[in-house]
Short mmCIF file of C-alpha atoms in Angstrom, two decimals:
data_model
loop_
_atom_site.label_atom_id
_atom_site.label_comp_id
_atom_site.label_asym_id
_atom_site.label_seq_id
_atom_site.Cartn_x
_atom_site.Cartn_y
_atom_site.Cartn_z
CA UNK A 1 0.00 0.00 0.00
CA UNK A 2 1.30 3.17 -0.60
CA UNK A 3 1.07 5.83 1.86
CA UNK A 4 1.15 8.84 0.54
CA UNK A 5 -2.43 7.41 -1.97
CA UNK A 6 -3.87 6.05 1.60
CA UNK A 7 -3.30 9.75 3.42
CA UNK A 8 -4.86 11.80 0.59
CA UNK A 9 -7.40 9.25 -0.91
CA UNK A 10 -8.85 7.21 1.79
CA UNK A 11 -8.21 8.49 5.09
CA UNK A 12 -10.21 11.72 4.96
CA UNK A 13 -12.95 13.61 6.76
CA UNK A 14 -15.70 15.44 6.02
CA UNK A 15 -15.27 19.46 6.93
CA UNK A 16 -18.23 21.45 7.58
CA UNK A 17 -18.29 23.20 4.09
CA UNK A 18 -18.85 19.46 2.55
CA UNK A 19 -15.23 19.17 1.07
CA UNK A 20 -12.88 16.04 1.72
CA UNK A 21 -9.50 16.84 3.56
CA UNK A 22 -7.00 14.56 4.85
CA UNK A 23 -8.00 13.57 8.30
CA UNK A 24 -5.22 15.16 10.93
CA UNK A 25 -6.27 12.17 13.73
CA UNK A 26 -6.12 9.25 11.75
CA UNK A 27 -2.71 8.68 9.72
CA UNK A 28 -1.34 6.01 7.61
CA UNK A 29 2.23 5.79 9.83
CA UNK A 30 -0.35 5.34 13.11
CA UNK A 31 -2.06 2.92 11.73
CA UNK A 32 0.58 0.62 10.29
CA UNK A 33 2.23 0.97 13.91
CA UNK A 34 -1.08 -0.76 15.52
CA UNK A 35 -0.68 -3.21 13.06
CA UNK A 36 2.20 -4.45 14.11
CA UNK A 37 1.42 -4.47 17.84
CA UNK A 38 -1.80 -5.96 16.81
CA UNK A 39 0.13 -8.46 14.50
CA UNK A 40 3.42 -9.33 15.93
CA UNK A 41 2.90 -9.15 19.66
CA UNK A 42 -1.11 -9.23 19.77
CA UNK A 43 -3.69 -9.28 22.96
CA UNK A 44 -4.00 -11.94 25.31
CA UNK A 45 -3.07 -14.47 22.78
CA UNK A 46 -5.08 -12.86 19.68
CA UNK A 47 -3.68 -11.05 16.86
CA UNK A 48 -5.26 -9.40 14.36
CA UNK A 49 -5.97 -11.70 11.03
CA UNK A 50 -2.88 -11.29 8.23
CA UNK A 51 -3.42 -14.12 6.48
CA UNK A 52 -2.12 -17.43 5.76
CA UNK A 53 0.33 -19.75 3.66
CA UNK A 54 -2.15 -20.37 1.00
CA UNK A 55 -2.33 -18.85 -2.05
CA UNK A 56 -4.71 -16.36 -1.51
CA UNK A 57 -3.48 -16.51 2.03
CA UNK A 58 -2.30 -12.46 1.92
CA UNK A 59 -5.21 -10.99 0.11
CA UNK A 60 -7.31 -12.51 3.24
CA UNK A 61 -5.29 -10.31 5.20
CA UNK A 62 -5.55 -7.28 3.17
CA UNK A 63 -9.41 -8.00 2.90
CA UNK A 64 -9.85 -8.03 6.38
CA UNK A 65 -7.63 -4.55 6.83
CA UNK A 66 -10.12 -3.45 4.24
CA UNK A 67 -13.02 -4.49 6.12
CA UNK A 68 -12.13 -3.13 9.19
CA UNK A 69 -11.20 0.53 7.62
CA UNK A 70 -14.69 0.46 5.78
CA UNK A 71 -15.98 0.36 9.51
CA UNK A 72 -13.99 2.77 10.67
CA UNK A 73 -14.04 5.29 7.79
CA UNK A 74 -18.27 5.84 8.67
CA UNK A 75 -17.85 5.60 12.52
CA UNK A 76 -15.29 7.78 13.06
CA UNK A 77 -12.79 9.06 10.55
CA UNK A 78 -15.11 11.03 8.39
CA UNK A 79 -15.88 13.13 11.39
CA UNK A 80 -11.79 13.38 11.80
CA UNK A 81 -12.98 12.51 15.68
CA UNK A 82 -11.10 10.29 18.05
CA UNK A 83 -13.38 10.86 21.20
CA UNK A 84 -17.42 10.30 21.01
CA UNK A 85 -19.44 13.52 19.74
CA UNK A 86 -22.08 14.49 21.40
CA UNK A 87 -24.89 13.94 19.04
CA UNK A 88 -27.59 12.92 21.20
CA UNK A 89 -30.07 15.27 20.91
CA UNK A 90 -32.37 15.76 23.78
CA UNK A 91 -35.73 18.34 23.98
CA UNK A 92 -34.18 21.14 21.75
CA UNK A 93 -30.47 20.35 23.56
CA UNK A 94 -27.57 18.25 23.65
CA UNK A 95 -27.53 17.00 26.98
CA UNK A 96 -24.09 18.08 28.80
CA UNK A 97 -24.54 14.26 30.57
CA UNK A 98 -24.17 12.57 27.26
CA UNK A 99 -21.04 11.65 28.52
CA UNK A 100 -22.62 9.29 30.54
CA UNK A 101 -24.35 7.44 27.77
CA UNK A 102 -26.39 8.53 24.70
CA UNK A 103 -29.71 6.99 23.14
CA UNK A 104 -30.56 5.67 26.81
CA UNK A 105 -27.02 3.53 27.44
CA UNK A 106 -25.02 3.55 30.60
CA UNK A 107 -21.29 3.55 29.34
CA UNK A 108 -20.09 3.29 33.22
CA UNK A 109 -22.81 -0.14 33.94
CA UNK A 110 -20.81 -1.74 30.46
CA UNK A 111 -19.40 -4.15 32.51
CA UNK A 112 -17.84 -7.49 31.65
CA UNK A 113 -18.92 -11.12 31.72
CA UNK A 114 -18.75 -13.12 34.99
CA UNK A 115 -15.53 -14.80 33.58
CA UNK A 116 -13.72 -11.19 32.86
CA UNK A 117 -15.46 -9.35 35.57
CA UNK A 118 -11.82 -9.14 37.53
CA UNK A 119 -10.49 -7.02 34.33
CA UNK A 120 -13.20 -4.20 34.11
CA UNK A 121 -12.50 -0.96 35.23
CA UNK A 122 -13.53 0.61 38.66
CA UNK A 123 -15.44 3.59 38.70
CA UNK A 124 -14.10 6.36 40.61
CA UNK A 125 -16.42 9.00 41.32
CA UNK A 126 -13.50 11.67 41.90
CA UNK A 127 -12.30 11.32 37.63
CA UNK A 128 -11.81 14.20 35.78
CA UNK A 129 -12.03 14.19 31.78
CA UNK A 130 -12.61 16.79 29.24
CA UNK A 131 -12.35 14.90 25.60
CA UNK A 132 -9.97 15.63 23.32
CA UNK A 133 -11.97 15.78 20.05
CA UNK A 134 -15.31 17.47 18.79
CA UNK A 135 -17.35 18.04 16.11
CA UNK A 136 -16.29 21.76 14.21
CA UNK A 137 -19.69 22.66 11.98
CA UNK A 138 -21.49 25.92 13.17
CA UNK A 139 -22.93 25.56 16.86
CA UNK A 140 -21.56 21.96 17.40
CA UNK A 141 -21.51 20.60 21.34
CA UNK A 142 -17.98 20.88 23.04
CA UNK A 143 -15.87 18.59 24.00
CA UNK A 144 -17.66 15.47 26.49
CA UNK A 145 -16.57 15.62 29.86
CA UNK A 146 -17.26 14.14 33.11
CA UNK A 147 -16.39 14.91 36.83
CA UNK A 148 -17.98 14.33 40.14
CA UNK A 149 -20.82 15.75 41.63
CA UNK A 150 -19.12 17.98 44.37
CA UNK A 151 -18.50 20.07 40.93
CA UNK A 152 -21.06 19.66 39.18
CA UNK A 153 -24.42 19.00 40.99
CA UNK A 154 -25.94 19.24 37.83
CA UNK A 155 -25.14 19.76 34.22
CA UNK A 156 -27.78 21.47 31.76
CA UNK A 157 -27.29 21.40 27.86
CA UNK A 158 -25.77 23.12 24.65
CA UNK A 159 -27.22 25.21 23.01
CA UNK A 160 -26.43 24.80 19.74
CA UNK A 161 -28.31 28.13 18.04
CA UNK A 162 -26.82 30.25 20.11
CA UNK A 163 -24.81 32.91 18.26
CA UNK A 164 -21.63 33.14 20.21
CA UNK A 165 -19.57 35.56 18.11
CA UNK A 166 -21.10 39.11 17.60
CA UNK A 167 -17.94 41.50 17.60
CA UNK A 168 -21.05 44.27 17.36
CA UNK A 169 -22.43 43.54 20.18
CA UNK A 170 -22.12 45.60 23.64
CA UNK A 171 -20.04 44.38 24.81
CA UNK A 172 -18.59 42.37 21.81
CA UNK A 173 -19.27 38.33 21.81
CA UNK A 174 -16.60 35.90 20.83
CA UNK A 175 -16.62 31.86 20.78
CA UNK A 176 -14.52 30.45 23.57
CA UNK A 177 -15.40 27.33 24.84
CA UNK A 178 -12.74 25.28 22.52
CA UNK A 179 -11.00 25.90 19.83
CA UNK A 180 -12.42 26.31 16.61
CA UNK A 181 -15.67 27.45 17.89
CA UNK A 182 -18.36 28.75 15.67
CA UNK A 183 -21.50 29.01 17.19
CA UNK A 184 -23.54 27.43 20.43
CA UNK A 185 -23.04 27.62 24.07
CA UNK A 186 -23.48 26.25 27.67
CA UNK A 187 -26.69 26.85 29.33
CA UNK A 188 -26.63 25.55 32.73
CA UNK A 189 -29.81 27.49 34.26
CA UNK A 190 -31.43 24.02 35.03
CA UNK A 191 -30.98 20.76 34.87
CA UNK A 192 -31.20 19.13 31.60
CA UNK A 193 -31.47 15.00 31.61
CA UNK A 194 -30.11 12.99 28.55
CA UNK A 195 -32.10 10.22 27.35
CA UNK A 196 -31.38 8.31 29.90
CA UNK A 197 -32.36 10.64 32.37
CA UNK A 198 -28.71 11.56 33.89
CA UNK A 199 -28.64 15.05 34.99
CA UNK A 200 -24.94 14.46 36.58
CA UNK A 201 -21.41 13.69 35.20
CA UNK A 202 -19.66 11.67 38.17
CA UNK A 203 -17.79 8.76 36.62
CA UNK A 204 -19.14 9.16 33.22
CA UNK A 205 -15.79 9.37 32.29
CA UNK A 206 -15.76 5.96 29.14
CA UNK A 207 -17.04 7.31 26.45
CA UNK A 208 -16.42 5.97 23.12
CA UNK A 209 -12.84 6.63 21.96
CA UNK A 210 -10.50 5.46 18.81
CA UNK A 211 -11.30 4.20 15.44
CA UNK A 212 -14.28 2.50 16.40
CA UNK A 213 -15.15 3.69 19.72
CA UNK A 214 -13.94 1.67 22.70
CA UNK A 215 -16.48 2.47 25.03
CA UNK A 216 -17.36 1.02 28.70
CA UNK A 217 -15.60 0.47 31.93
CA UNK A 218 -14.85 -3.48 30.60
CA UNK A 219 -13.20 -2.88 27.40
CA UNK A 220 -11.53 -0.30 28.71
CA UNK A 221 -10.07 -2.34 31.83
CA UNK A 222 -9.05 -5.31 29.01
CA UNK A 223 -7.01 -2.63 27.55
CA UNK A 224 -5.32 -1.85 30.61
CA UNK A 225 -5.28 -5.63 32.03
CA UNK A 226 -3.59 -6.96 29.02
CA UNK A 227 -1.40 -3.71 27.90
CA UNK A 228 -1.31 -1.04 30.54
CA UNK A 229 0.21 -0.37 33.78
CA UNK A 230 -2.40 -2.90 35.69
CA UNK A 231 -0.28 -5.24 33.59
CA UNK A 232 3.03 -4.18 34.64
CA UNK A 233 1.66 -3.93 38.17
CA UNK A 234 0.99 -7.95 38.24
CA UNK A 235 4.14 -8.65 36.58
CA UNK A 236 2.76 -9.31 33.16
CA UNK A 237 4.62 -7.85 29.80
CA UNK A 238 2.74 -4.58 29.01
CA UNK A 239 3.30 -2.33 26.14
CA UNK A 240 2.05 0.20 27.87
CA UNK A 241 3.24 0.02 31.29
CA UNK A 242 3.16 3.87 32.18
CA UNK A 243 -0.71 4.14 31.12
CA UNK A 244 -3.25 3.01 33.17
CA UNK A 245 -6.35 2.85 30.79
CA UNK A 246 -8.69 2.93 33.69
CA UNK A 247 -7.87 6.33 35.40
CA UNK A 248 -6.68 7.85 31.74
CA UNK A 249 -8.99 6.26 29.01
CA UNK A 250 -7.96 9.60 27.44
CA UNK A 251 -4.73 8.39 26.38
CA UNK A 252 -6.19 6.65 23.21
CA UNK A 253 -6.93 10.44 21.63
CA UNK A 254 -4.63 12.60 23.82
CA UNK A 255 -1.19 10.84 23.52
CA UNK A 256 1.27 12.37 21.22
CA UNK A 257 3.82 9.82 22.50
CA UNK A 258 1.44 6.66 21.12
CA UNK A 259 -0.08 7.91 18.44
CA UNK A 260 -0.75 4.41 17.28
CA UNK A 261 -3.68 4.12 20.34
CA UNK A 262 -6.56 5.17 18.51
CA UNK A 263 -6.21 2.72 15.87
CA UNK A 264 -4.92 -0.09 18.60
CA UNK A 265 -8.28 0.13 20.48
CA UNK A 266 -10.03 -0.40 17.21
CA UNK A 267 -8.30 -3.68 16.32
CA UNK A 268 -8.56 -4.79 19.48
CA UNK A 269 -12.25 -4.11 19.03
CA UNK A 270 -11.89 -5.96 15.84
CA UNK A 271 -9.61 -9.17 16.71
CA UNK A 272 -12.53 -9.83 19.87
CA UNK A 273 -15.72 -9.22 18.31
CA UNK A 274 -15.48 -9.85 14.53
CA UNK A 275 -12.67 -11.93 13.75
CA UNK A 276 -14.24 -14.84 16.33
CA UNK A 277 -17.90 -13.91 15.19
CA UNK A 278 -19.63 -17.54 14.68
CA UNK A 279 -23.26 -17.01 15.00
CA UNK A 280 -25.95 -19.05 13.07
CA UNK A 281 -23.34 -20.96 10.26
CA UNK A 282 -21.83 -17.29 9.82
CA UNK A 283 -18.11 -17.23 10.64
CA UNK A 284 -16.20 -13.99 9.74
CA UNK A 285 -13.10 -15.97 8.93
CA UNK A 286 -14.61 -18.60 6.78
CA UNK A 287 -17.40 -15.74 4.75
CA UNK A 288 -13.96 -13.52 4.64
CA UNK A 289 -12.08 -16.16 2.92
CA UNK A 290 -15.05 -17.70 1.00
CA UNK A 291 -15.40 -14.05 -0.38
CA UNK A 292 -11.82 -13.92 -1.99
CA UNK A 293 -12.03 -16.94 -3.41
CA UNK A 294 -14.75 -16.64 -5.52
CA UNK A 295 -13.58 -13.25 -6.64
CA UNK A 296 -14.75 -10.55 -4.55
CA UNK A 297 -18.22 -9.84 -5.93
CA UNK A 298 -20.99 -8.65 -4.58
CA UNK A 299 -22.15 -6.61 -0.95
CA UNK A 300 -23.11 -9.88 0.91
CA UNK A 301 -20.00 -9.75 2.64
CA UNK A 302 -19.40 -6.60 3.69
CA UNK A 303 -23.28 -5.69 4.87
CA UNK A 304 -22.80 -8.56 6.98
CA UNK A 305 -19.55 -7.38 8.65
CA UNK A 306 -21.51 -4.02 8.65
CA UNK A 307 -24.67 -5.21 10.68
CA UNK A 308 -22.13 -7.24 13.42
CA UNK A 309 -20.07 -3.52 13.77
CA UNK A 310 -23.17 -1.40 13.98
CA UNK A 311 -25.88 -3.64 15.10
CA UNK A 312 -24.49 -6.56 16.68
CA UNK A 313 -25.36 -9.71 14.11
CA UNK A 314 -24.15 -10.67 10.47
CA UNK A 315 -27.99 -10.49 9.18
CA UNK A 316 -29.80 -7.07 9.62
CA UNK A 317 -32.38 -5.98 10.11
CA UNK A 318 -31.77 -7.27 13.95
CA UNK A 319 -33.49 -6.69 16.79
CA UNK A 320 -31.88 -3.05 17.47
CA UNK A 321 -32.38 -2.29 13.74
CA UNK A 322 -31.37 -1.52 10.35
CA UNK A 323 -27.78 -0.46 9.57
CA UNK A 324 -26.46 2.46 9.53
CA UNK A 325 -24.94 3.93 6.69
CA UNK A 326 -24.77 0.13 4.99
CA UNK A 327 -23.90 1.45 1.66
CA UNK A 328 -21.42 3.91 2.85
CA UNK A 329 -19.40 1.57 4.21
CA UNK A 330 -19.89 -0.97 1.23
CA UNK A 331 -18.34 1.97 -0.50
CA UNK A 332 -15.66 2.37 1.76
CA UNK A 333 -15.35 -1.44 1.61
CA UNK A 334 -14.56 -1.29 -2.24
CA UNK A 335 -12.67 2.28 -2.19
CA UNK A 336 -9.87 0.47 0.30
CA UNK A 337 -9.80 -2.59 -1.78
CA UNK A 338 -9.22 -0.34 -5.11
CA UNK A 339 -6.70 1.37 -3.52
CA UNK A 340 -4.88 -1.64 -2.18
CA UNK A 341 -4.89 -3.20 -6.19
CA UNK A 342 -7.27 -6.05 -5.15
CA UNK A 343 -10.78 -5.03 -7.73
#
């Protein structure tokens, strides 16, 4: 692959005047770094899918790198964001508690399964986050953030009409709450509940982060059991020995030393939930190969992959509902491909 073609034709985002620019978050350097963490030294024994010996044994791994940045290209890189937006939108607001959860989840009750409940995260009610992406179009929320109740005994909403810069006004308005501000404000007159009725911030500190949004206070805590400092602290190898995941899930977007984090928390993402999915006679690995060997035709393939990512099984509509965005990412799907010589 070549990298300059995968910086200025596939990784880019959307800006709010509808043009395509090359996304400053996600880079091809960053992500062939994950790649080989993800490939060489893996998580807890799984590494992300690069093929075989057979023939066709390296196009299954470039399929499945295709797959996963035809996820990854609707969820997150078009919006060149690394943390979770705040998109919920909740009687005429967005919410200021959407970092707690938005359309009615609970990030901090995301807890693991009674055989991995020693790895999750604790929640401490003391945490202090702001995010460090956002949306940029006219008016859009500011950063997420969370922080305990002794600070904030209640958060209210944006506003995102407001008109924040009026030099003509007396005295003169200007947009400060982050940088690149165009519009919108904080109005914390009253309390303003998100769809899940949170009026409060304390511990709401895992929202989704990375390439596809690590979210919850389990996959964050398998980040840090198996590469951050709660490794080290057991005596396990850890890549990441002087980050502990659970008190700064921030590192995946904030780190200029690890750049290669936001795309790491992605494939691990990837390597758990899609690369074992075997549900009803679908198995990614066997459709994925099965697909390349009978000439990569058709959407079958990658709607599938599309539903597990965005609605949890390989045969939408499921229960939680259609897809979303199924033929922009079948159109990701075949950009990557094209660009890595494969159609």
């Amino acid at each position: 692959a070549n990298q300059d073609g995968f910086d200025r034709k596939i990784l880019l985002y959307e800006t709010p005047t509808m043009e395509w620019e090359p996304s400053t978050v996600y880079r091809f350097n960053d992500m062939v770094a994950a790649l080989r963490v993800m490939y060489t030294d893996g998580i807890a024994n799984k590494y992300f899918y690069m093929g075989d010996e057979s023939p066709n044994g390296h196009i299954y791994g470039l399929v499945n790198i295709a797959a996963f940045l035809a996820q990854s290209l609707k969820e997150t890189i078009k919006y060149n964001a690394c943390d979770e937006n705040s998109w919920d939108l909740v009687d005429g607001g967005y919410p200021l508690s959407n970092s707690c959860g938005q359309l009615g989840q609970s990030y901090q009750d995301y807890t693991c399964s009674a055989s991995e409940a020693h790895m999750e995260c604790p929640v401490k009610i003391d945490m202090e986050i702001t995010a460090t992406t956002n949306a940029k179009w006219w008016g859009a929320p500011a950063p997420l953030f969370c922080g305990p109740t002794s600070k904030y005994p209640f958060t209210g909403y944006w506003d995102h009409s407001k008109d924040c810069n009026n030099p003509w006004a007396d005295p003169p308005l200007s947009c400060e709450d982050y940088v690149g501000q165009k519009g919108g404000g904080f109005n914390n007159e009253s309390p303003h509940p998100n769809s899940s009725g949170r009026t409060d911030v304390e511990g709401c500190c895992f929202w989704g982060r990375g390439v596809i949004q690590t979210t919850g206070i389990c996959n964050f805590g398998k980040l840090n059991y198996y590469l951050g400092a709660r490794a080290a602290e057991e005596g396990r190898e850890s890549r990441y020995p002087d980050i502990n995941f659970c008190e700064q899930p921030d590192a995946i977007c904030a780190s200029q030393e690890h750049k290669e984090l936001k795309w790491i928390a992605g494939m691990f993402y990837w390597v758990e939930s899609l690369q074992s999915y075997d549900s009803d006679g679908w198995n990614y690995i066997e459709e994925l190969k099965s697909f390349v060997d009978n000439g990569m035709s058709g959407n079958n393939f990658i709607d599938a992959v599309s539903g597990i990512v965005n609605r949890g099984c390989h045969n939408p509509p499921c229960a939680s509902g259609s897809v979303d965005g199924s033929y922009e990412r079948a159109s990701n799907f075949l950009k990557v491909l094209t660009e890595l010589d494969l159609v």
